[in-house]
Coordinates of N, CA and C in Angstrom, one line a residue:
M1 N 0.6 -1.2 0.0 CA 0.3 -0.2 0.4 C 1.0 1.3 0.2
M2 N 0.4 2.3 -0.5 CA 1.9 3.1 -0.7 C 0.5 4.5 -0.1
G3 N 1.6 4.5 0.9 CA 1.4 6.1 1.6 C 1.8 7.8 1.0
T4 N 1.9 8.3 2.3 CA 1.9 9.5 1.9 C 3.6 9.6 1.4
P5 N 3.9 10.3 1.1 CA 5.5 10.8 1.6 C 5.7 11.5 1.8
A6 N 7.3 11.7 3.0 CA 7.8 12.5 3.6 C 8.1 13.6 3.3
A7 N 7.7 14.6 3.8 CA 8.4 16.1 3.1 C 9.4 15.8 3.8
P8 N 10.7 16.3 2.5 CA 12.7 16.6 2.9 C 12.4 16.9 4.1
T9 N 13.6 17.2 4.4 CA 13.9 17.9 5.9 C 15.3 19.0 5.8
F10 N 15.9 18.5 4.4 CA 17.1 19.2 3.7 C 16.4 19.8 2.0
T11 N 17.6 20.7 1.8 CA 17.5 21.3 0.8 C 18.4 21.2 0.5
R12 N 19.5 20.7 -0.9 CA 20.7 21.3 -1.3 C 20.9 22.5 -2.0
S13 N 20.6 23.5 -1.4 CA 20.2 25.2 -2.2 C 21.7 25.4 -2.7
A14 N 23.0 25.1 -2.1 CA 23.9 25.5 -2.6 C 24.4 24.7 -3.5
L15 N 24.0 23.8 -4.3 CA 24.7 23.1 -5.4 C 24.3 23.8 -6.5
A16 N 23.6 24.5 -7.0 CA 23.1 25.2 -8.7 C 24.4 25.7 -8.5
P17 N 24.2 27.6 -7.2 CA 24.9 28.2 -7.8 C 26.7 26.9 -7.8
G18 N 26.7 26.2 -6.8 CA 28.1 25.5 -6.2 C 28.9 25.3 -8.4
L19 N 27.3 25.0 -8.6 CA 28.2 24.1 -9.7 C 28.3 25.1 -10.7
L20 N 27.9 26.1 -10.8 CA 28.1 27.7 -12.0 C 28.6 28.2 -11.7
G21 N 29.6 28.0 -10.3 CA 31.2 28.7 -10.2 C 31.7 28.2 -10.2
A22 N 31.8 26.6 -10.6 CA 32.7 25.6 -10.8 C 33.3 25.9 -13.1
I23 N 31.8 26.3 -13.6 CA 32.2 26.2 -14.8 C 32.3 27.8 -15.2
V24 N 32.1 28.9 -14.2 CA 32.6 29.8 -14.5 C 34.4 29.6 -14.7
L25 N 34.7 29.1 -13.5 CA 35.7 29.0 -13.2 C 36.9 28.3 -13.9
L26 N 36.6 27.4 -14.8 CA 37.1 26.5 -16.0 C 36.4 27.6 -17.7
A27 N 36.0 28.1 -17.6 CA 35.4 29.1 -18.9 C 36.8 30.1 -18.7
G28 N 36.9 30.8 -17.0 CA 37.5 32.3 -17.0 C 39.8 31.7 -17.4
L29 N 39.4 29.8 -17.1 CA 40.5 29.5 -17.8 C 41.4 30.8 -19.0
A30 N 39.8 30.5 -20.2 CA 40.3 31.1 -21.6 C 40.9 32.5 -21.8
L31 N 40.1 33.2 -20.4 CA 40.0 34.0 -20.2 C 40.7 35.2 -19.5
L32 N 42.2 34.0 -19.0 CA 42.8 34.7 -17.6 C 44.0 36.1 -18.1
D33 N 44.6 36.4 -19.0 CA 45.4 37.0 -20.1 C 44.1 38.4 -20.2
S34 N 43.7 38.6 -20.0 CA 42.6 39.9 -21.0 C 41.5 40.5 -19.5
E35 N 40.8 41.6 -20.7 CA 40.4 42.3 -20.0 C 38.7 41.4 -19.5
S36 N 38.5 41.0 -20.0 CA 37.3 39.6 -19.5 C 37.3 39.3 -18.4
F37 N 38.4 39.1 -17.9 CA 38.6 38.3 -17.1 C 37.8 39.0 -15.7
I38 N 37.3 40.0 -16.0 CA 36.3 41.0 -14.4 C 35.0 40.1 -14.8
I39 N 35.0 40.1 -15.7 CA 33.0 39.0 -15.4 C 33.6 38.2 -14.6
I40 N 34.5 37.1 -15.2 CA 34.0 35.2 -13.7 C 34.8 36.9 -12.6
R41 N 35.7 37.6 -12.6 CA 36.1 37.8 -11.0 C 34.5 38.5 -9.9
Y42 N 33.8 38.9 -11.1 CA 32.7 39.4 -10.7 C 31.5 37.7 -9.9
A43 N 31.5 37.2 -11.1 CA 30.7 36.0 -11.4 C 31.2 35.2 -9.8
V44 N 32.4 34.8 -9.4 CA 33.2 34.1 -9.0 C 32.5 34.4 -7.0
S45 N 33.0 35.6 -7.3 CA 33.2 36.8 -5.8 C 31.2 36.6 -5.5
I46 N 30.9 37.0 -6.5 CA 29.1 36.7 -6.0 C 28.2 35.8 -5.7
L47 N 28.8 34.7 -6.5 CA 28.1 33.0 -5.7 C 29.1 32.8 -5.0
A48 N 30.0 32.9 -4.7 CA 31.3 32.2 -3.4 C 30.2 32.5 -2.0
L49 N 30.4 34.7 -2.2 CA 29.2 35.2 -1.2 C 27.6 34.4 -1.5
I50 N 26.9 33.9 -2.0 CA 25.6 33.2 -2.1 C 26.0 32.2 -1.0
I51 N 27.3 31.4 -1.9 CA 27.3 30.3 -0.9 C 27.5 30.3 0.5
C52 N 28.2 31.3 0.4 CA 28.4 30.9 2.2 C 26.9 31.5 2.5
V53 N 26.1 32.3 2.0 CA 24.6 31.9 3.0 C 23.8 31.3 3.1
F54 N 23.8 30.4 2.2 CA 23.3 28.8 2.3 C 24.5 28.4 3.3
V55 N 25.8 28.1 3.6 CA 26.1 27.1 4.6 C 26.0 27.8 5.4
I56 N 26.1 29.4 6.2 CA 25.6 30.2 7.3 C 23.9 29.4 7.6
Q57 N 22.9 29.3 6.7 CA 22.0 28.6 7.1 C 22.2 27.2 7.5
A58 N 22.9 26.3 7.1 CA 23.1 25.1 7.2 C 24.1 25.1 8.6
R59 N 24.6 25.9 9.2 CA 25.1 25.9 10.1 C 26.7 24.9 9.6
S60 N 27.0 24.9 8.9 CA 28.1 24.5 8.5 C 29.8 25.2 8.9
W61 N 30.0 25.8 9.1 CA 31.2 26.8 9.8 C 31.9 27.1 8.9
Y62 N 32.7 25.3 8.4 CA 34.4 25.4 8.2 C 33.9 25.4 7.2
W63 N 33.0 25.6 5.8 CA 33.3 25.6 4.5 C 33.4 27.1 4.2
L64 N 33.3 28.4 5.6 CA 33.1 29.5 5.0 C 35.0 29.5 4.8
I65 N 35.6 29.0 5.7 CA 37.0 28.5 5.2 C 37.5 29.0 3.6
G66 N 36.8 27.7 3.1 CA 37.3 27.8 2.0 C 36.8 28.9 1.0
L67 N 35.0 29.6 1.4 CA 34.4 30.0 0.9 C 34.6 31.8 0.9
V68 N 35.3 32.6 1.6 CA 35.6 33.7 2.1 C 36.7 33.9 2.0
P69 N 37.8 33.5 1.1 CA 38.7 33.6 0.7 C 38.8 33.8 -0.7
M70 N 37.6 33.0 -1.2 CA 37.4 32.8 -2.8 C 36.9 34.7 -3.4
A71 N 35.6 34.6 -2.3 CA 35.6 36.4 -2.3 C 36.5 37.4 -2.5
V72 N 37.0 37.2 -1.4 CA 38.4 38.3 -1.5 C 39.4 38.3 -2.7
L73 N 39.4 37.3 -2.6 CA 40.9 37.0 -4.2 C 40.1 37.1 -5.2
W74 N 39.1 36.9 -5.8 CA 38.8 37.0 -7.5 C 37.7 37.7 -7.3
N75 N 37.7 39.0 -5.9 CA 37.3 40.3 -6.2 C 37.2 41.7 -7.1
P76 N 36.2 41.6 -7.5 CA 36.3 42.6 -8.5 C 36.8 44.3 -8.4
V77 N 36.4 44.4 -6.6 CA 36.4 46.1 -6.4 C 37.8 46.6 -6.3
V78 N 38.7 45.4 -5.4 CA 40.1 45.6 -5.1 C 40.7 44.3 -5.8
I79 N 41.3 44.4 -7.0 CA 41.6 43.6 -7.6 C 43.2 42.9 -7.3
L80 N 43.5 41.9 -6.5 CA 45.1 41.6 -6.3 C 45.2 40.7 -7.7
D81 N 46.0 41.7 -8.2 CA 47.5 41.2 -9.6 C 47.6 40.1 -8.9
L82 N 47.5 38.4 -9.3 CA 48.1 37.4 -9.5 C 47.7 37.0 -10.9
S83 N 48.9 36.2 -11.3 CA 49.5 35.6 -12.4 C 50.3 34.1 -12.1
G84 N 50.8 33.7 -13.1 CA 50.8 32.4 -13.3 C 50.7 30.7 -13.3
Q85 N 50.7 29.9 -12.2 CA 50.5 28.7 -12.4 C 50.0 28.8 -11.5
G86 N 50.3 29.1 -10.6 CA 49.9 28.9 -8.6 C 48.2 30.0 -9.2
W87 N 48.1 31.2 -10.1 CA 46.9 31.8 -10.0 C 46.0 30.5 -11.2
V88 N 46.5 29.5 -11.7 CA 46.1 28.8 -13.0 C 45.4 27.7 -11.5
S89 N 46.5 27.2 -11.1 CA 46.1 26.6 -9.9 C 44.9 27.1 -8.6
A90 N 45.0 27.8 -8.6 CA 43.9 28.3 -7.9 C 42.3 28.4 -8.4
Q91 N 43.1 28.0 -9.5 CA 41.1 28.3 -10.2 C 40.6 27.2 -10.7
F92 N 41.4 26.1 -11.2 CA 41.2 24.4 -10.8 C 40.7 23.9 -9.1
I93 N 41.7 25.2 -8.2 CA 40.9 24.4 -6.6 C 40.0 24.8 -6.3
A94 N 39.7 26.3 -6.7 CA 38.5 26.9 -6.6 C 37.3 26.6 -7.0
A95 N 37.3 25.7 -8.1 CA 36.3 25.3 -9.2 C 36.1 23.4 -8.0
I96 N 36.4 22.9 -7.0 CA 37.0 21.1 -6.9 C 35.6 22.0 -5.4
V97 N 36.8 23.0 -5.0 CA 36.1 23.9 -3.5 C 33.9 23.9 -4.2
F98 N 34.1 25.0 -5.0 CA 32.7 25.1 -5.0 C 31.8 23.7 -4.8
I99 N 32.1 22.3 -5.9 CA 31.4 21.3 -6.2 C 31.5 20.6 -4.3
V100 N 31.9 21.1 -4.3 CA 31.5 20.3 -2.9 C 31.1 20.6 -1.5
V101 N 31.3 21.5 -1.6 CA 30.2 22.5 -0.4 C 29.2 22.6 -1.9
G102 N 29.4 22.4 -2.9 CA 27.4 22.3 -3.3 C 26.9 21.0 -3.2
L103 N 27.4 19.8 -2.9 CA 27.2 18.2 -3.0 C 27.3 18.4 -1.2
R104 N 28.2 18.6 -0.4 CA 28.2 18.7 1.0 C 27.4 19.3 2.0
T105 N 27.0 20.2 1.6 CA 25.7 21.9 1.9 C 24.2 21.3 2.0
K106 N 23.8 20.8 3.0 CA 22.1 20.6 3.4 C 21.5 21.6 4.4
V107 N 20.7 22.5 3.8 CA 19.9 23.5 4.0 C 18.6 22.9 4.5
P108 N 18.8 22.9 6.0 CA 17.3 22.5 6.4 C 15.7 23.3 6.7
V109 N 15.0 22.3 5.7 CA 13.7 22.8 5.0 C 12.9 23.9 6.6
R110 N 13.0 24.8 6.1 CA 11.9 25.7 7.4 C 10.0 24.7 7.9
K111 N 9.7 24.7 8.8 CA 8.4 24.2 9.0 C 7.7 25.3 9.1
E112 N 6.7 26.1 8.7 CA 6.2 26.9 8.3 C 4.5 26.7 8.7

């Protein structure tokens, strides 16, 4: 006999912005040395801050260790002039952080 399905207790709200951030970072590898990289900076820093909100709602504070530096390093307002192989590696590491945080963050559903 089929019953009523149980209501979900959590959502993965950070998954979509996490995957989008990873895609933006990997696409940004082609634009590293151009003026258009400012668009990548805006997208990454905004998505990192959006995911920070979901991490705070989920009370998973330890993910802020990876997300806050991403919001600062890719900040389009105060640009840190980073280049070279380290910056390319940072792009890949940040993409991995976005994916992992998006998969692991479970935001509780509020009962109203």
